[in-house]
mmCIF file with all atom_site columns, C-alpha atoms in Angstrom:
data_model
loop_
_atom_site.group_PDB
_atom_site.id
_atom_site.type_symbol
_atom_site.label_atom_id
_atom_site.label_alt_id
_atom_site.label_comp_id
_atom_site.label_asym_id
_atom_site.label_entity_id
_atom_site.label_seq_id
_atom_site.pdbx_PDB_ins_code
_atom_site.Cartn_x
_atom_site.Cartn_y
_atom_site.Cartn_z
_atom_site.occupancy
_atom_site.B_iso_or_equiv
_atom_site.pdbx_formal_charge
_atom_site.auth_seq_id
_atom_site.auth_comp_id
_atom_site.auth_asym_id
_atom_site.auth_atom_id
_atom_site.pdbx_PDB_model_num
ATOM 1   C CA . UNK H 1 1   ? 0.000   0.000   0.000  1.00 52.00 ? 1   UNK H CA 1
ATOM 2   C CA . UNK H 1 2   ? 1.336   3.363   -1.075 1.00 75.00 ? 2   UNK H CA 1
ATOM 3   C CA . UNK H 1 3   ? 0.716   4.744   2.468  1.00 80.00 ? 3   UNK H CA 1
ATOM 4   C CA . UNK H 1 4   ? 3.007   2.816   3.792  1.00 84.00 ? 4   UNK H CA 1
ATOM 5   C CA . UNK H 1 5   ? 6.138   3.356   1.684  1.00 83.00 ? 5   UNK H CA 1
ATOM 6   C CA . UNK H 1 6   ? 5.436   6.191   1.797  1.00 84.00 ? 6   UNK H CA 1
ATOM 7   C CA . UNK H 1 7   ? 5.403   6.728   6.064  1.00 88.00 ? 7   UNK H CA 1
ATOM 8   C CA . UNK H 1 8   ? 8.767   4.422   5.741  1.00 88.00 ? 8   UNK H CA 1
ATOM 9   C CA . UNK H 1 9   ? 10.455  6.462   3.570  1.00 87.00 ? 9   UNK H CA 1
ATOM 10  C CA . UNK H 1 10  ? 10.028  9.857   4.755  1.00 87.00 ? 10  UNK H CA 1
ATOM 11  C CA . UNK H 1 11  ? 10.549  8.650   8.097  1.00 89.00 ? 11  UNK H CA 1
ATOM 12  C CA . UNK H 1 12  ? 13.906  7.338   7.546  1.00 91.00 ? 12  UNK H CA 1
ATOM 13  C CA . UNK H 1 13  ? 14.601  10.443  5.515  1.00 89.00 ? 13  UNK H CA 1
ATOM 14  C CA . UNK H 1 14  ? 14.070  12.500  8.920  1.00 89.00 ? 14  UNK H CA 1
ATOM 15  C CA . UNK H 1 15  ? 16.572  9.942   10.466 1.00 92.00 ? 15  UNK H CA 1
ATOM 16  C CA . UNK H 1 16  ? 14.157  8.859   12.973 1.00 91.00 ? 16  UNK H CA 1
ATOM 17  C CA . UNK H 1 17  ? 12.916  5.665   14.508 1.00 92.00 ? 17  UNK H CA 1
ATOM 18  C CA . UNK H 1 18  ? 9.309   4.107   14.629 1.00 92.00 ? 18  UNK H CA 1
ATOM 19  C CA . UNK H 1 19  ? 9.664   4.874   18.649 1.00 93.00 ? 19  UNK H CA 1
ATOM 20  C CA . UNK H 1 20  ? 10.447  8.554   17.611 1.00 93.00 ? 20  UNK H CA 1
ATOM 21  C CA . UNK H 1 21  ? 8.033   8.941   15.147 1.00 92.00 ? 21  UNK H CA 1
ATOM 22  C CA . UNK H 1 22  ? 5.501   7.420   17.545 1.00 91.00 ? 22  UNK H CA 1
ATOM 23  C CA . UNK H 1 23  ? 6.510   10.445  20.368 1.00 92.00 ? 23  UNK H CA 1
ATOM 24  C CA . UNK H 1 24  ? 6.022   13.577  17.840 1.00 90.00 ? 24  UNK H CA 1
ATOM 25  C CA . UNK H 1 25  ? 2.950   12.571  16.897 1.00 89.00 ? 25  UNK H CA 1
ATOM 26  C CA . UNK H 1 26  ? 1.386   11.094  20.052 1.00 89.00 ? 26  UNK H CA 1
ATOM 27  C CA . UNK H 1 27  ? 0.697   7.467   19.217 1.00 91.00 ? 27  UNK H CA 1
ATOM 28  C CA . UNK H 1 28  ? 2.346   4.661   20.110 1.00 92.00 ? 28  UNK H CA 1
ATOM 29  C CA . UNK H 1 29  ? 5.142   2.181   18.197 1.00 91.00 ? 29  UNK H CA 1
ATOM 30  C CA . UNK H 1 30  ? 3.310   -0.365  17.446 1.00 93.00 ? 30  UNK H CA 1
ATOM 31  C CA . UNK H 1 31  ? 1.025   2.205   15.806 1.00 91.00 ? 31  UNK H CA 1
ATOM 32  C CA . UNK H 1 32  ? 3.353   3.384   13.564 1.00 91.00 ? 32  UNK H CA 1
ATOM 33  C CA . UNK H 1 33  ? 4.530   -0.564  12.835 1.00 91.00 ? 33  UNK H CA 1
ATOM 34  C CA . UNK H 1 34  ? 1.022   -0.705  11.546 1.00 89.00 ? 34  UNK H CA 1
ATOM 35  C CA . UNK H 1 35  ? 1.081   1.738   9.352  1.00 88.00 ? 35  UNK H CA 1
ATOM 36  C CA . UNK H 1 36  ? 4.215   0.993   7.659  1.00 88.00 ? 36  UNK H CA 1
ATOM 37  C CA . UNK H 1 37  ? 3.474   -2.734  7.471  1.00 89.00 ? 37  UNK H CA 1
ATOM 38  C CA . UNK H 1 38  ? -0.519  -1.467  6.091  1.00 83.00 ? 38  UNK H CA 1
ATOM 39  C CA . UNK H 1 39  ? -2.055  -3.337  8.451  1.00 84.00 ? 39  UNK H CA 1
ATOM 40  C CA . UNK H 1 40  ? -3.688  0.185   9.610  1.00 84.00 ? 40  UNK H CA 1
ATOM 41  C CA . UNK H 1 41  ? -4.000  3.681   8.185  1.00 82.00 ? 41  UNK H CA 1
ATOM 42  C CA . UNK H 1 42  ? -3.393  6.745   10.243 1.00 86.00 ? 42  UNK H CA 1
ATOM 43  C CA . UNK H 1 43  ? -6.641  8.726   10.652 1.00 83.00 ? 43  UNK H CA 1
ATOM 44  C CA . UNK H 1 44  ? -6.863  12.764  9.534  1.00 82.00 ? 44  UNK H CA 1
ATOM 45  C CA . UNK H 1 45  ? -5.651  13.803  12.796 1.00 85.00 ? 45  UNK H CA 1
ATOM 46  C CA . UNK H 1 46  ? -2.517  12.001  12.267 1.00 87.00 ? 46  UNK H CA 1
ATOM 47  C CA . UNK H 1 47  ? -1.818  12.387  8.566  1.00 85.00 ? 47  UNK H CA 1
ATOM 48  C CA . UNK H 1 48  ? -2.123  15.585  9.244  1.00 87.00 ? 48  UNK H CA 1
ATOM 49  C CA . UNK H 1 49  ? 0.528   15.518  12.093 1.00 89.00 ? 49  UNK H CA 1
ATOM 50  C CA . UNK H 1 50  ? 2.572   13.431  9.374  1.00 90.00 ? 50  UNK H CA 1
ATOM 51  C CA . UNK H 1 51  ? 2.661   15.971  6.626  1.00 86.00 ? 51  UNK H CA 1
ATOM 52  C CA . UNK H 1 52  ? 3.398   18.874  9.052  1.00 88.00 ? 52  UNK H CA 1
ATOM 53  C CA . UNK H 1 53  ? 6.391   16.943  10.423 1.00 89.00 ? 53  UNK H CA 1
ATOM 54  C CA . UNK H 1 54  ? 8.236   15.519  7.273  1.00 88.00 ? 54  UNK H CA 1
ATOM 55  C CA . UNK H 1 55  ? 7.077   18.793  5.259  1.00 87.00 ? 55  UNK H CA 1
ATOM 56  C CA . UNK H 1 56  ? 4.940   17.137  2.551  1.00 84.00 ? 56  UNK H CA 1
ATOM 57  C CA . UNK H 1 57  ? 0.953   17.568  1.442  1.00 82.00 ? 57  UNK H CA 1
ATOM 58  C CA . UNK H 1 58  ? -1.341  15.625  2.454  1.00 79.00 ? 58  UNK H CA 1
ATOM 59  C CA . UNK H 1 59  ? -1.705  14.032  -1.017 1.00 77.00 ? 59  UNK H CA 1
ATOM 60  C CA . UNK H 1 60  ? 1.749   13.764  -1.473 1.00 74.00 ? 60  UNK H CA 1
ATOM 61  C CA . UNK H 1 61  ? 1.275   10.691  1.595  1.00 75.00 ? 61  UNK H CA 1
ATOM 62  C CA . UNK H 1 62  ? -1.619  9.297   0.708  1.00 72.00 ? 62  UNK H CA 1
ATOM 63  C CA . UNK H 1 63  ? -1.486  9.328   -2.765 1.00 63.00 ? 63  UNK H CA 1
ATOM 64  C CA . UNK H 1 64  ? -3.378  6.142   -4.534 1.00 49.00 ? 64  UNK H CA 1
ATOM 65  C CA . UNK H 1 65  ? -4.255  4.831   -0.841 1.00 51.00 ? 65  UNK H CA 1
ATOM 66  C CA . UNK H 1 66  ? -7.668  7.375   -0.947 1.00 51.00 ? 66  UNK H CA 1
ATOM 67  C CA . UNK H 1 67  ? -9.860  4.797   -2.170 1.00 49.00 ? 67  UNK H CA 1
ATOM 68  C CA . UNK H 1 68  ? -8.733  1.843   -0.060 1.00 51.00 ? 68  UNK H CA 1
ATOM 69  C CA . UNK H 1 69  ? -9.027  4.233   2.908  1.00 51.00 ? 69  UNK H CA 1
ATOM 70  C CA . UNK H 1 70  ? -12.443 4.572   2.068  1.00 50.00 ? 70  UNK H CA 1
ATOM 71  C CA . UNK H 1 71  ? -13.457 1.533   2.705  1.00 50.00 ? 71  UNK H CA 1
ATOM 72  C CA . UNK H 1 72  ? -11.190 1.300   6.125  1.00 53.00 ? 72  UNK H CA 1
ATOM 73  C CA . UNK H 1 73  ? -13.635 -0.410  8.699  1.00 54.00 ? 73  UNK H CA 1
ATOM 74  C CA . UNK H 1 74  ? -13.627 1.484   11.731 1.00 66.00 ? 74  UNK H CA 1
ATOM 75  C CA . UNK H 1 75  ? -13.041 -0.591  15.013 1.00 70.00 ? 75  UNK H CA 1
ATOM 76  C CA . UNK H 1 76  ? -15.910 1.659   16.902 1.00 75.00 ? 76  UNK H CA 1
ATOM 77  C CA . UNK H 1 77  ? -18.658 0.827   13.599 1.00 77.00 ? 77  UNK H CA 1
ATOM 78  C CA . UNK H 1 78  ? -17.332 -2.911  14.072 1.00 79.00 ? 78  UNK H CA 1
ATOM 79  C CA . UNK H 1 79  ? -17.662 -3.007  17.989 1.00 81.00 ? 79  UNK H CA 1
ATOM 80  C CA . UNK H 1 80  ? -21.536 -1.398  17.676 1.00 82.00 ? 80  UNK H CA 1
ATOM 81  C CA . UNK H 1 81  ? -22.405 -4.220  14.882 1.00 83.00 ? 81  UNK H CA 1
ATOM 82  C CA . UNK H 1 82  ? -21.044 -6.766  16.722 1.00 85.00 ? 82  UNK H CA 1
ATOM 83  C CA . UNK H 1 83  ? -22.720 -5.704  20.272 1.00 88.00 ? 83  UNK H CA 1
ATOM 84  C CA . UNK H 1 84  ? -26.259 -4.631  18.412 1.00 88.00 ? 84  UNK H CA 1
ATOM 85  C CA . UNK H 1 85  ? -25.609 -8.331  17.169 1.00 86.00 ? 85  UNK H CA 1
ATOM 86  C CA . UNK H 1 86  ? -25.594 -10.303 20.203 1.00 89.00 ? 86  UNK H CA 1
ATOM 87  C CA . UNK H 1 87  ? -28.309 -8.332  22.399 1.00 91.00 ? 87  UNK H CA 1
ATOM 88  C CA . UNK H 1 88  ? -30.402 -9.290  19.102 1.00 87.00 ? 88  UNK H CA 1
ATOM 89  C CA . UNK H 1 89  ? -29.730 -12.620 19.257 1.00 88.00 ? 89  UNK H CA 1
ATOM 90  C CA . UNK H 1 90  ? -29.958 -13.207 22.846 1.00 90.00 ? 90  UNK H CA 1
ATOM 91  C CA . UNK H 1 91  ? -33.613 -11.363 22.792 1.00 88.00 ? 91  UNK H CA 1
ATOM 92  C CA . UNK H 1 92  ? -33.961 -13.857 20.152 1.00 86.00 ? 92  UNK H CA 1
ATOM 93  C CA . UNK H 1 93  ? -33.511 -16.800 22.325 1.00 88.00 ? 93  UNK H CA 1
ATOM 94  C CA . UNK H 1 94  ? -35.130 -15.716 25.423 1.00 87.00 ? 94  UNK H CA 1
ATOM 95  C CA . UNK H 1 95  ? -38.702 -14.603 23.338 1.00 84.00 ? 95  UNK H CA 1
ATOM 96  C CA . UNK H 1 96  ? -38.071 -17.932 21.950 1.00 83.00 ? 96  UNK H CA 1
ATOM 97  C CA . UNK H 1 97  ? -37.525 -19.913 25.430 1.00 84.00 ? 97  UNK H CA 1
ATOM 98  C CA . UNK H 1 98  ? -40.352 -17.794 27.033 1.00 84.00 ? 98  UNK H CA 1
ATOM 99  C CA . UNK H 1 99  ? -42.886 -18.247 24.241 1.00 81.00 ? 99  UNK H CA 1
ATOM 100 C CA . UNK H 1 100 ? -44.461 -21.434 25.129 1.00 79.00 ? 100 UNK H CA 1
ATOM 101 C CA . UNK H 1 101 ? -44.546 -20.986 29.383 1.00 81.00 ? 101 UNK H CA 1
ATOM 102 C CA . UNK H 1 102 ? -45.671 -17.712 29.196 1.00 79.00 ? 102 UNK H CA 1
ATOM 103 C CA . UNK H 1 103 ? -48.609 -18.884 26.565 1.00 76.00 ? 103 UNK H CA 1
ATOM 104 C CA . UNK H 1 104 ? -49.302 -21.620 28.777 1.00 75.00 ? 104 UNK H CA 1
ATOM 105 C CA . UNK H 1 105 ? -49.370 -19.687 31.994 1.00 76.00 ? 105 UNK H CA 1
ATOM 106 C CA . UNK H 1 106 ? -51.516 -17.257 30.588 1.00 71.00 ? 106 UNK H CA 1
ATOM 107 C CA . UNK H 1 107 ? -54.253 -19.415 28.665 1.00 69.00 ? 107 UNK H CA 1
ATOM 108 C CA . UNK H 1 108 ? -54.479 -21.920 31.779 1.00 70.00 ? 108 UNK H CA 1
ATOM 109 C CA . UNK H 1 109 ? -54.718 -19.395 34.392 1.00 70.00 ? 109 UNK H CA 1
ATOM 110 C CA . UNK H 1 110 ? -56.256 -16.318 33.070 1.00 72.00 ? 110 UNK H CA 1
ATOM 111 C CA . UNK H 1 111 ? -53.079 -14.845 33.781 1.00 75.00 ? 111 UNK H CA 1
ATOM 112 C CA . UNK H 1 112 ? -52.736 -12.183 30.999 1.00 76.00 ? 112 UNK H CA 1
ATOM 113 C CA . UNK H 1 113 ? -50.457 -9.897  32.071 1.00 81.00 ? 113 UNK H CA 1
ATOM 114 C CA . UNK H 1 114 ? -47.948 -12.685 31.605 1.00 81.00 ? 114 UNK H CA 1
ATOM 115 C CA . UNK H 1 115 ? -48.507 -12.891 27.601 1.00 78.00 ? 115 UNK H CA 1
ATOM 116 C CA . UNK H 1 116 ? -48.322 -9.129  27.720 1.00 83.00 ? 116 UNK H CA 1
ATOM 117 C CA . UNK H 1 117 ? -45.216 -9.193  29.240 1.00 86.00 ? 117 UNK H CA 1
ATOM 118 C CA . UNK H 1 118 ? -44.132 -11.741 26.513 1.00 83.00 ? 118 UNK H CA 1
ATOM 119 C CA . UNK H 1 119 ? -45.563 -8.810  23.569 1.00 86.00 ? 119 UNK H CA 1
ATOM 120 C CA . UNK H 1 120 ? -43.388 -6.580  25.237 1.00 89.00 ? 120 UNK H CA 1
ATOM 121 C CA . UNK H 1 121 ? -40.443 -8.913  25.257 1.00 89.00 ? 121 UNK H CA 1
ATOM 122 C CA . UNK H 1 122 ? -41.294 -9.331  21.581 1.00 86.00 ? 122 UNK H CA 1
ATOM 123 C CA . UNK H 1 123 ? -41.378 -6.046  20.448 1.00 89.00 ? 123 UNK H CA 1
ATOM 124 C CA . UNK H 1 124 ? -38.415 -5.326  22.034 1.00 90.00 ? 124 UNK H CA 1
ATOM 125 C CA . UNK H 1 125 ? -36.712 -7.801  20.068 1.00 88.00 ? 125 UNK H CA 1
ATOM 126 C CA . UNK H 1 126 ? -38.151 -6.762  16.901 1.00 88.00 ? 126 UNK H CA 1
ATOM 127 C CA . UNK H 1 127 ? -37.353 -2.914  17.576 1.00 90.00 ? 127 UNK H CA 1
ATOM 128 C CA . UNK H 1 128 ? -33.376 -4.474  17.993 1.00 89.00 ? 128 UNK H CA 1
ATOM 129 C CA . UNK H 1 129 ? -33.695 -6.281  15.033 1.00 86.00 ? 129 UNK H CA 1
ATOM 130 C CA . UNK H 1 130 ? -34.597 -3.178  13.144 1.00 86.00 ? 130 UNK H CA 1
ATOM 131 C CA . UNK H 1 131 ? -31.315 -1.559  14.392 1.00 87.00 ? 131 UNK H CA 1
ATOM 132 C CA . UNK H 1 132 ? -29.344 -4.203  13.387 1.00 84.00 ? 132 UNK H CA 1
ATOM 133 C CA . UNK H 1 133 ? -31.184 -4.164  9.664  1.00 84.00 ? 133 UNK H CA 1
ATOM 134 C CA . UNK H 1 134 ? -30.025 -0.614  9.811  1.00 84.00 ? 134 UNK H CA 1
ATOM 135 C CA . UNK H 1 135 ? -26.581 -1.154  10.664 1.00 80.00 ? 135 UNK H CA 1
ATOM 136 C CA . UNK H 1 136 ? -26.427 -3.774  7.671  1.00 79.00 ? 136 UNK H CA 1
ATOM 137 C CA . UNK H 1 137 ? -27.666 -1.238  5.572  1.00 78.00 ? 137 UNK H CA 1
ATOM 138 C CA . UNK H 1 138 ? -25.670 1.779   6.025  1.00 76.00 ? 138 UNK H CA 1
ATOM 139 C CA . UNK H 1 139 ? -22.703 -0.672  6.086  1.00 71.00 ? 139 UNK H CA 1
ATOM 140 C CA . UNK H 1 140 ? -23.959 -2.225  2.262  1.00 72.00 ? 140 UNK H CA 1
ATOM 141 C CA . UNK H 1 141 ? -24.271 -5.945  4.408  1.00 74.00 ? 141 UNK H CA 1
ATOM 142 C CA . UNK H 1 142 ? -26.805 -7.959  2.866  1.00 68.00 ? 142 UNK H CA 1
ATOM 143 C CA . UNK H 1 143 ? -24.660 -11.580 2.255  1.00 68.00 ? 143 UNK H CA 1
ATOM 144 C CA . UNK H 1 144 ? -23.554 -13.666 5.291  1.00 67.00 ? 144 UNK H CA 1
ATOM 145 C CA . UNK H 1 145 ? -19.956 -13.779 4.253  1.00 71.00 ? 145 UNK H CA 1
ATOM 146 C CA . UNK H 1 146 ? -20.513 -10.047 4.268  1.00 73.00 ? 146 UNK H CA 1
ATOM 147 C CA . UNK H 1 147 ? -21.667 -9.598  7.765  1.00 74.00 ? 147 UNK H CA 1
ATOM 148 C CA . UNK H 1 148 ? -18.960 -12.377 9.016  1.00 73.00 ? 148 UNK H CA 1
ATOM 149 C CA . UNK H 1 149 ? -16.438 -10.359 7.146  1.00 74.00 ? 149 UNK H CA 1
ATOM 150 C CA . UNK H 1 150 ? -17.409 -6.820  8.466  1.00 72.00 ? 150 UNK H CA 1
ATOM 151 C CA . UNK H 1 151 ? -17.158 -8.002  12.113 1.00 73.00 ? 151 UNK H CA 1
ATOM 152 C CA . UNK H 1 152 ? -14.274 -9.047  11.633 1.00 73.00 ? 152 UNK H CA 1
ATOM 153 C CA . UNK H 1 153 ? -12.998 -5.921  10.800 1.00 71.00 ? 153 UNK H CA 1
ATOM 154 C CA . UNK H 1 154 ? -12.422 -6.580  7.455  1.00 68.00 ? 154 UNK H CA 1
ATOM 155 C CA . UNK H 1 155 ? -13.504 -6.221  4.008  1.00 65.00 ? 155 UNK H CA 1
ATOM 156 C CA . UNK H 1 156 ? -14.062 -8.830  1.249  1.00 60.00 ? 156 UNK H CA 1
ATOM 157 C CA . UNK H 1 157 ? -11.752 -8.965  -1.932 1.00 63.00 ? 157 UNK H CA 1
ATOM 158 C CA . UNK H 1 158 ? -12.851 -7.272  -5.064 1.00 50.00 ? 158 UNK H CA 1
ATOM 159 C CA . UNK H 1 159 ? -13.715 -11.329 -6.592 1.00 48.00 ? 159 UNK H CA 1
ATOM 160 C CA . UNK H 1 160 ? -15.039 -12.479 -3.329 1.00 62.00 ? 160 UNK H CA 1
ATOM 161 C CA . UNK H 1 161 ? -17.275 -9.035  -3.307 1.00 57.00 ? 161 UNK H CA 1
ATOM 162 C CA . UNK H 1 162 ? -18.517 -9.209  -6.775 1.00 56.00 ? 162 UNK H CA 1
ATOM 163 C CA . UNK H 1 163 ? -19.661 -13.188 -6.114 1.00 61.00 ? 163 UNK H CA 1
ATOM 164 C CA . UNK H 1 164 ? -21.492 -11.806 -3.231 1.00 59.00 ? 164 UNK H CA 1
ATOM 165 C CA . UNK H 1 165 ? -23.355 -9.085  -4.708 1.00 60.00 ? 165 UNK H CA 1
ATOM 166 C CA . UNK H 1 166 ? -24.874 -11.611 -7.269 1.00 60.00 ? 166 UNK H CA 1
ATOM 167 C CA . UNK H 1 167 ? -26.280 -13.391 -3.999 1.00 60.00 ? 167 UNK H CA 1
ATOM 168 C CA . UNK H 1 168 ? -28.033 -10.938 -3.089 1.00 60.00 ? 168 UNK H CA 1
ATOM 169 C CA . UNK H 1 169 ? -31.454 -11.280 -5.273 1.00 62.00 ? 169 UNK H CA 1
ATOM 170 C CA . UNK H 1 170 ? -31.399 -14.446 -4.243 1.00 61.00 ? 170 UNK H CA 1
ATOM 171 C CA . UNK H 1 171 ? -30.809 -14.200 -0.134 1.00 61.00 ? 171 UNK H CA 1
ATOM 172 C CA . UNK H 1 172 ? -33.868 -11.670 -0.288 1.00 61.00 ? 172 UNK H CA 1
ATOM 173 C CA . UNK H 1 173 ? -36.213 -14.249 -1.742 1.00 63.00 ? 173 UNK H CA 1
ATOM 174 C CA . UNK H 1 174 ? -34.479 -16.443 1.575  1.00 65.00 ? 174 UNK H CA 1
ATOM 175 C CA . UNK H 1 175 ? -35.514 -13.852 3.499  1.00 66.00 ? 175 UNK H CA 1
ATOM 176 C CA . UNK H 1 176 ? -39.123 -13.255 3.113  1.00 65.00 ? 176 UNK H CA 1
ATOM 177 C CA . UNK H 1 177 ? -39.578 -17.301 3.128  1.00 72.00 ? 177 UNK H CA 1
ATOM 178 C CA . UNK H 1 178 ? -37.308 -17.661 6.179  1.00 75.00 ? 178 UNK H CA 1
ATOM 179 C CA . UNK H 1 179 ? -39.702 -15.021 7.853  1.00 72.00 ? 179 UNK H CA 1
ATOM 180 C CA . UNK H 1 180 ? -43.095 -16.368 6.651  1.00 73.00 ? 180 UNK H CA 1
ATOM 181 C CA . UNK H 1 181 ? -41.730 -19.748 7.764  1.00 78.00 ? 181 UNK H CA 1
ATOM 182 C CA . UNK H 1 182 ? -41.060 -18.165 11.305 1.00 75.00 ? 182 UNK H CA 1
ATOM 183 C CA . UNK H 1 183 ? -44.792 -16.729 11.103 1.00 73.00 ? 183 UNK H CA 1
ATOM 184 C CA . UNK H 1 184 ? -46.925 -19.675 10.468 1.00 75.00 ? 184 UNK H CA 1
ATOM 185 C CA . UNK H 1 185 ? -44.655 -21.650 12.750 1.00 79.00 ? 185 UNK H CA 1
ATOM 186 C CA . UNK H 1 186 ? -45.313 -19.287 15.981 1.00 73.00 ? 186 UNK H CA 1
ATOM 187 C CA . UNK H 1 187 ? -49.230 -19.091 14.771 1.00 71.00 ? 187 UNK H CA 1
ATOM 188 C CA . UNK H 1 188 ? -49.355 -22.733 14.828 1.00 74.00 ? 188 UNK H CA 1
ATOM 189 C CA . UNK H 1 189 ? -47.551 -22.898 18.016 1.00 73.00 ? 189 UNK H CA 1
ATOM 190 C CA . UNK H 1 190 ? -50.346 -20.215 19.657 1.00 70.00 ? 190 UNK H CA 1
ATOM 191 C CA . UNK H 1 191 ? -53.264 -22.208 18.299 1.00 72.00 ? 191 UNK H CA 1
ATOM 192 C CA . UNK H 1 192 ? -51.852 -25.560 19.748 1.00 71.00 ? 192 UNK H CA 1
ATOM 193 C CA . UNK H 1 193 ? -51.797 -23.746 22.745 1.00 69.00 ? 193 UNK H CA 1
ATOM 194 C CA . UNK H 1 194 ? -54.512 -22.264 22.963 1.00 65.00 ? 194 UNK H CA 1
ATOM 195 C CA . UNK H 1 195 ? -56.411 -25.412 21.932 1.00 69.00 ? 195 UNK H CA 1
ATOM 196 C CA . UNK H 1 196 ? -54.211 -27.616 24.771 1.00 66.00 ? 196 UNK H CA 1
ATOM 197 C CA . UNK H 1 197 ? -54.735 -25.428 27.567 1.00 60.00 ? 197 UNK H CA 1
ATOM 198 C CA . UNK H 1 198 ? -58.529 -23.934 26.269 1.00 58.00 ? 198 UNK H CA 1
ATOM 199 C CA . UNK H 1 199 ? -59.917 -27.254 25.982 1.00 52.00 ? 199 UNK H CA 1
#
């Protein structure tokens, strides 16, 4: 990556070491080891830093690394997907868990508060679920190598991108079965219920 040559070089012009580097512009070694090995990019506040200190533009660092920064994942987006992710799923699992006592409890007892509580549970879930929709699609997720791929941090390969995008019609048709499946399976569920503990 251009970037990177390009921190090397005028950083051994100026004579100094990654350490030194690291100290004038307030980050750490390893920091700078990332960026010279392009395993990271330095954000504005520190290009900026950069230029001042070796006496070059902006563009003169960066150069044909624009693009590719770009579509640099930040670790903070990453983090919020991946948290969003598992308070969905675990909603998931306890509406799922909960579904059938709190039916039952509530049919055989006239205890209705108990199914409300259950609605509530379940719209809770499905207001997370929107979030995380919304995360996938400000973050152009829609495959599940994709989603895998983004919380890792990373971003899939030009090839491996294109393959996924022609996934995509399909995985939507997925979708709406998937969730018409889920539908008919939690109405059938209620009306065995209901018929159990009614009759």
């Amino acid at each position: 990556m251009e970037i990177a040559a390009q921190i090397r070089k005028h950083r051994q012009q100026a004579g100094l070491s990654q350490e030194q580097l690291a100290q004038n512009i307030y980050v750490t070694r390893q920091t700078v080891s990332n960026w010279e090995t392009g395993k990271s990019y330095p954000d504005i506040h520190s290009l900026l830093l950069l230029s001042s200190l070796f006496d070059v533009t902006v563009d003169q660092l960066i150069k044909g690394d624009i693009e590719t920064m770009k579509q640099e994942i930040s670790q903070e987006a990453v983090d919020s997907f991946n948290r969003e992710s598992r308070i969905f799923a675990a909603m998931c699992i306890v509406s799922a868990v909960t579904f059938i006592p709190a039916a039952a409890l509530g049919l055989s007892r006239n205890q209705w508060w108990v199914l409300g509580l259950w609605v509530f549970l379940y719209g809770l879930t499905m207001y997370e679920a929107f979030r995380v929709e919304k995360l996938k699609k400000n973050h152009n997720l829609h495959t599940y190598r994709e989603i895998v791929a983004y919380s890792e941090g990373r971003t899939l390969e030009e090839l491996e991108a294109a393959e996924e995008r022609g996934k995509r019609p399909y995985q939507a048709v997925f979708n709406v079965l998937a969730s018409a499946a889920v539908g008919v399976l939690l109405a059938a569920l209620a009306i065995w219920v209901a018929g159990f503990f009614g009759g």
